[in-house]
Coordinates of C-alpha atoms in Angstrom, one line a residue:
Chain A
M14 CA 0.0 0.0 0.0
H15 CA 1.2 3.5 -0.9
H16 CA -0.1 7.0 -0.4
S17 CA -1.2 6.9 -4.0
D18 CA -3.4 3.9 -3.2
L19 CA -5.2 5.8 -0.5
Y20 CA -5.7 8.8 -2.7
L21 CA -7.1 6.5 -5.4
L22 CA -9.5 5.0 -2.9
R23 CA -10.6 8.5 -1.8
E24 CA -11.2 9.5 -5.5
T25 CA -13.2 6.3 -6.1
Y26 CA -15.3 6.9 -2.9
N27 CA -16.0 10.5 -4.0
Q28 CA -16.8 9.7 -7.6
K29 CA -19.0 6.8 -6.9
G30 CA -20.8 8.4 -3.9
L31 CA -19.8 5.6 -1.6
I32 CA -21.1 5.7 1.9
L33 CA -19.8 2.4 3.2
S34 CA -17.7 -0.5 2.1
F35 CA -16.5 -3.8 3.5
N36 CA -14.3 -6.6 2.2
G37 CA -13.3 -9.8 4.0
P38 CA -14.7 -12.5 6.3
F39 CA -17.5 -11.4 8.5
S40 CA -19.7 -12.5 11.4
Q41 CA -23.2 -11.7 12.6
G42 CA -21.6 -9.4 15.1
L43 CA -19.9 -7.4 12.3
I44 CA -23.2 -7.4 10.3
E45 CA -24.9 -5.8 13.3
E46 CA -22.1 -3.2 13.9
I47 CA -22.0 -2.1 10.3
G48 CA -25.8 -2.1 10.3
I49 CA -25.8 0.4 13.3
A50 CA -23.4 2.6 11.4
L51 CA -25.5 2.4 8.3
R52 CA -28.7 3.3 10.2
K53 CA -27.1 6.3 11.8
H54 CA -25.8 7.5 8.5
L55 CA -29.2 7.1 6.9
Q56 CA -30.9 9.0 9.7
S57 CA -28.5 11.9 9.4
D58 CA -28.6 11.9 5.6
A59 CA -32.1 13.3 5.2
V60 CA -33.4 10.0 3.7
S61 CA -37.1 9.2 4.0
S62 CA -37.8 6.7 6.7
S63 CA -39.1 4.2 4.1
A64 CA -36.0 4.5 2.0
A65 CA -33.8 4.1 5.1
S66 CA -35.8 1.0 6.1
D67 CA -35.4 -0.5 2.6
V68 CA -31.7 0.2 2.5
F69 CA -31.2 -1.4 5.9
A70 CA -33.4 -4.4 5.1
A71 CA -31.6 -5.0 1.8
Y72 CA -28.2 -4.8 3.6
I73 CA -29.3 -7.3 6.2
E74 CA -30.7 -9.8 3.7
L75 CA -27.7 -9.5 1.4
T76 CA -25.2 -10.0 4.1
Q77 CA -27.1 -12.7 5.9
N78 CA -27.6 -14.6 2.7
I79 CA -23.8 -14.5 2.1
R80 CA -23.2 -15.6 5.7
N81 CA -25.7 -18.5 5.4
Y82 CA -24.0 -19.6 2.2
A83 CA -20.6 -19.5 3.8
K84 CA -21.9 -21.6 6.8
R85 CA -23.5 -24.2 4.5
H86 CA -20.3 -24.6 2.5
E87 CA -17.8 -24.4 5.3
A88 CA -15.2 -23.2 2.9
E89 CA -11.8 -23.5 4.6
D90 CA -10.5 -20.4 2.9
D91 CA -13.7 -18.4 3.3
P92 CA -12.9 -15.1 1.5
G93 CA -16.1 -13.6 3.1
A94 CA -17.9 -10.9 1.3
T95 CA -17.5 -7.6 -0.6
V96 CA -20.1 -5.1 0.1
V97 CA -20.4 -1.5 -1.0
I98 CA -23.2 1.0 -0.4
G99 CA -23.5 4.3 -2.1
R100 CA -25.9 7.0 -3.3
D101 CA -26.1 8.2 -6.9
E102 CA -26.8 11.7 -8.2
S103 CA -30.6 11.1 -8.3
G104 CA -30.6 10.2 -4.6
H105 CA -31.1 6.4 -5.0
H106 CA -29.1 4.1 -2.8
I107 CA -27.1 1.4 -4.5
L108 CA -26.0 -1.7 -2.8
L109 CA -23.6 -4.2 -4.3
A110 CA -22.7 -7.4 -2.5
G111 CA -20.6 -10.3 -3.7
N112 CA -19.1 -13.5 -2.6
V113 CA -17.3 -16.5 -4.1
V114 CA -19.6 -19.4 -4.9
E115 CA -19.5 -22.8 -6.6
I116 CA -20.1 -22.6 -10.4
A117 CA -23.4 -24.4 -10.2
D118 CA -24.6 -22.2 -7.4
G119 CA -23.6 -19.0 -9.3
E120 CA -25.5 -20.1 -12.4
R121 CA -28.5 -21.1 -10.4
L122 CA -28.5 -17.7 -8.6
Q123 CA -28.1 -15.9 -11.9
T124 CA -31.2 -17.7 -13.3
R125 CA -33.2 -16.8 -10.2
V126 CA -32.1 -13.1 -10.3
Q127 CA -33.2 -13.0 -14.0
E128 CA -36.6 -14.6 -13.2
L129 CA -37.1 -12.1 -10.4
S130 CA -36.0 -9.1 -12.5
A131 CA -38.7 -10.0 -15.1
M132 CA -41.5 -9.8 -12.5
D133 CA -43.6 -6.8 -11.6
K134 CA -44.6 -5.9 -8.0
T135 CA -47.7 -8.0 -8.0
Q136 CA -45.9 -11.1 -9.3
L137 CA -43.1 -10.5 -6.8
K138 CA -45.6 -10.3 -3.9
A139 CA -47.2 -13.6 -5.1
A140 CA -43.7 -15.2 -5.3
Y141 CA -42.9 -13.9 -1.8
K142 CA -46.1 -15.4 -0.3
E143 CA -45.6 -18.7 -2.1
Q144 CA -42.0 -18.9 -0.8
L145 CA -43.1 -18.0 2.7
R146 CA -45.4 -21.1 2.6
R147 CA -42.7 -23.5 1.5
P148 CA -41.1 -25.8 4.1
R149 CA -37.7 -24.7 5.2
E150 CA -35.0 -26.4 3.2
D151 CA -32.7 -26.0 6.1
R152 CA -33.5 -24.4 9.4
E153 CA -31.0 -21.6 9.2
S154 CA -32.1 -19.8 6.1
G155 CA -35.2 -18.0 5.0
G156 CA -35.2 -20.3 2.1
G157 CA -34.7 -17.9 -0.8
L158 CA -37.2 -15.5 0.7
G159 CA -34.4 -12.9 1.1
L160 CA -33.8 -12.5 -2.6
I161 CA -37.5 -11.9 -3.3
D162 CA -37.8 -9.5 -0.4
I163 CA -34.8 -7.5 -1.8
A164 CA -36.4 -7.5 -5.3
R165 CA -39.7 -6.2 -3.8
K166 CA -37.9 -3.3 -2.1
A167 CA -35.8 -2.3 -5.1
S168 CA -36.8 0.5 -7.3
A169 CA -35.2 -1.1 -10.4
P170 CA -34.8 -4.7 -11.4
L171 CA -32.0 -6.6 -9.7
S172 CA -28.9 -7.3 -11.7
C173 CA -26.0 -9.7 -11.2
A174 CA -22.7 -10.7 -12.6
L175 CA -20.5 -13.8 -12.5
T176 CA -16.7 -13.4 -12.7
P177 CA -14.5 -16.5 -12.8
V178 CA -12.0 -16.7 -9.9
N179 CA -9.5 -19.4 -8.6
S180 CA -8.4 -20.2 -12.2
G181 CA -12.0 -20.6 -13.2
N182 CA -12.9 -23.2 -10.5
R183 CA -15.3 -20.9 -8.8
L184 CA -17.3 -17.7 -9.5
F185 CA -17.5 -14.4 -7.8
F186 CA -21.3 -13.7 -7.7
S187 CA -22.2 -10.0 -7.3
L188 CA -25.7 -8.6 -6.9
K189 CA -26.7 -5.0 -7.5
V190 CA -29.7 -3.5 -5.8
V191 CA -31.1 0.0 -6.4
I192 CA -33.4 1.3 -3.7
Chain B
M6 CA -54.4 -22.0 38.0
E7 CA -54.9 -25.7 38.1
K8 CA -52.0 -28.0 38.5
T9 CA -51.1 -27.3 34.9
T10 CA -49.1 -24.1 35.3
M11 CA -47.7 -22.5 32.2
H12 CA -44.0 -21.5 32.3
E13 CA -43.1 -17.9 31.5
I14 CA -40.7 -16.4 29.0
R15 CA -39.1 -13.1 29.7
L16 CA -36.3 -12.0 27.4
N17 CA -34.5 -8.7 27.2
A18 CA -34.0 -7.1 23.8
T19 CA -30.6 -7.3 22.1
Q20 CA -29.4 -5.5 19.0
S21 CA -30.9 -8.0 16.7
T22 CA -33.6 -9.7 18.8
P23 CA -36.8 -8.2 20.4
S24 CA -37.7 -8.3 24.0
V25 CA -40.2 -11.1 24.7
V26 CA -42.8 -11.6 27.4
A27 CA -44.9 -14.7 27.3
I28 CA -47.1 -15.1 30.5
P29 CA -50.4 -16.3 31.7
L30 CA -52.0 -12.9 32.5
S31 CA -53.5 -14.1 35.8
S32 CA -54.2 -17.3 37.5
T33 CA -57.9 -16.9 37.3
S34 CA -58.7 -15.2 33.9
K35 CA -56.8 -17.8 31.9
I36 CA -55.7 -15.2 29.4
G37 CA -52.3 -15.5 28.0
L38 CA -50.2 -12.6 26.8
L39 CA -47.4 -12.7 24.3
E40 CA -45.6 -9.4 23.8
M41 CA -42.6 -8.6 21.6
R42 CA -40.8 -5.3 21.2
G43 CA -38.0 -4.2 19.0
D44 CA -36.0 -5.4 16.0
S45 CA -35.7 -9.0 14.9
Y46 CA -32.9 -10.0 12.6
P47 CA -30.9 -12.7 14.4
E48 CA -28.6 -15.0 12.4
N49 CA -30.7 -17.9 13.3
S50 CA -34.3 -16.8 13.6
F51 CA -35.6 -20.4 13.8
E52 CA -33.6 -21.0 17.0
F53 CA -34.7 -17.7 18.5
F54 CA -38.4 -18.2 17.8
S55 CA -38.5 -21.9 18.7
P56 CA -39.2 -21.4 22.4
I57 CA -41.8 -18.7 21.7
F58 CA -43.5 -20.9 19.1
G59 CA -43.4 -23.7 21.7
W60 CA -45.0 -21.5 24.4
V61 CA -47.8 -20.5 22.1
E62 CA -48.4 -24.1 21.1
E63 CA -48.5 -25.2 24.7
F64 CA -50.7 -22.4 25.8
L65 CA -53.2 -23.1 23.1
K66 CA -53.1 -26.9 23.7
R67 CA -53.6 -26.5 27.4
S68 CA -56.4 -24.0 27.0
E69 CA -58.5 -26.8 25.6
E70 CA -59.0 -27.8 29.2
W71 CA -59.8 -24.2 30.3
E72 CA -63.0 -22.5 29.5
D73 CA -62.9 -19.0 28.2
A74 CA -59.1 -19.2 27.7
A75 CA -57.7 -16.6 25.3
L76 CA -54.4 -15.5 24.0
R77 CA -53.6 -11.9 23.3
V78 CA -50.6 -11.1 21.2
E79 CA -49.2 -7.5 21.3
L80 CA -46.5 -6.6 18.9
H81 CA -44.3 -3.6 18.9
L82 CA -41.9 -5.0 16.3
L83 CA -39.9 -2.5 14.2
Y84 CA -38.0 -4.5 11.6
L85 CA -38.0 -8.2 10.8
N86 CA -35.6 -10.0 8.5
T87 CA -37.2 -12.5 6.2
S88 CA -36.4 -15.5 8.4
S89 CA -38.1 -13.7 11.3
V90 CA -41.1 -13.1 9.0
K91 CA -41.3 -16.8 8.3
A92 CA -41.1 -17.6 12.1
M93 CA -43.9 -15.1 12.8
M94 CA -46.0 -16.6 10.1
D95 CA -45.6 -20.0 11.8
I96 CA -46.9 -18.4 15.1
F97 CA -49.9 -16.8 13.2
D98 CA -50.7 -20.2 11.7
L99 CA -51.0 -21.6 15.2
L100 CA -53.3 -18.8 16.1
E101 CA -55.4 -19.3 13.0
E102 CA -55.8 -23.0 13.7
A103 CA -56.8 -22.3 17.3
F104 CA -59.3 -19.6 16.2
A105 CA -60.8 -22.2 13.8
D106 CA -61.3 -24.4 16.8
G107 CA -63.2 -21.7 18.5
K108 CA -60.5 -20.3 20.8
G109 CA -60.1 -16.7 21.6
V110 CA -57.0 -15.3 20.0
C111 CA -56.2 -11.8 18.9
V112 CA -53.2 -9.8 17.6
T113 CA -52.6 -6.1 17.9
W114 CA -49.6 -4.7 16.0
Y115 CA -48.5 -1.3 17.1
Y116 CA -46.4 0.8 14.8
D117 CA -44.9 4.3 14.9
E118 CA -46.2 6.7 12.3
D119 CA -42.7 7.1 10.9
N120 CA -42.4 3.4 10.2
E121 CA -44.7 2.8 7.2
R122 CA -42.7 -0.3 6.2
I123 CA -43.6 -2.3 9.3
A124 CA -47.2 -1.3 8.9
E125 CA -47.1 -2.7 5.3
L126 CA -45.6 -6.0 6.7
A127 CA -48.3 -6.2 9.3
E128 CA -51.0 -5.7 6.6
E129 CA -49.6 -8.6 4.6
F130 CA -49.7 -10.8 7.6
K131 CA -53.3 -9.7 8.3
E132 CA -54.3 -10.7 4.8
D133 CA -53.8 -14.3 5.6
C134 CA -55.5 -14.3 9.0
S135 CA -59.1 -14.5 9.9
F136 CA -58.8 -14.0 13.6
P137 CA -59.1 -10.4 15.1
F138 CA -55.9 -8.6 13.9
E139 CA -55.6 -4.9 14.6
I140 CA -52.9 -2.6 13.3
N141 CA -52.7 0.5 15.4
R142 CA -50.7 3.6 14.6
V143 CA -49.0 5.2 17.5
S144 CA -47.9 8.8 17.2

């Protein structure tokens, strides 16, 4: 790391309107601590209470989804998550969250995101209620409910990207949410 | 109360879990109260809600032996993650079943006027419930 790296980071933060960023392994405790900071920031940033609730909710679902995935896969070299939250010129909050996943999981997630992004609010509500009624696949996750919830709160369709990592053995899945 | 005494649940709130009070309101009236206040987004909602679900289940089961037994649920919840939503739905399903069996159950969900989102969530829960379910704005 050099002084120029810090300056470059600062420039990126400013240009992209970043509020908060995180990279690395994380725990429920860290999710909560960062969540407190995020809520405080949203309160002081003249954001409507509904927008603040939606940004916080999306942050919690994104990070807990990644945490649940890591726990299910017990990756020895868990690289954790990369999360950035910013605000664009029009005042919308943007959340991007990514983690390294198995190729099949990444492709399945991409298909799901594409399905959800094609749905309107009524269809998303129906999908949410249907998912709510499904038996838990495992007892630690909301069973795919989180993704639908995020899609319902978003003001634009969700988008995602897959980038090969580890010499193409795994994928970095990243999800973009506009509130 | 008869020899069948219900246990109580009293939990303090944490950053990510609500405070919980689950008690038989009095030894004579046979009315139970379940009250929850705060945020709910624990890492493992199923684990957190399990004892609460168990208490409601037991209260409703035992109330078969008691005439005029009723369960009142008072919620001052502010934010729920989706796994908490699922856990709450399981509790509401228990209430729905009890109500269909002719038991007295009711839910009142209090929300702050600045928290429209939780009111919307409460409304969605209410859509699937036929027992008395009130959503009250507190200013």
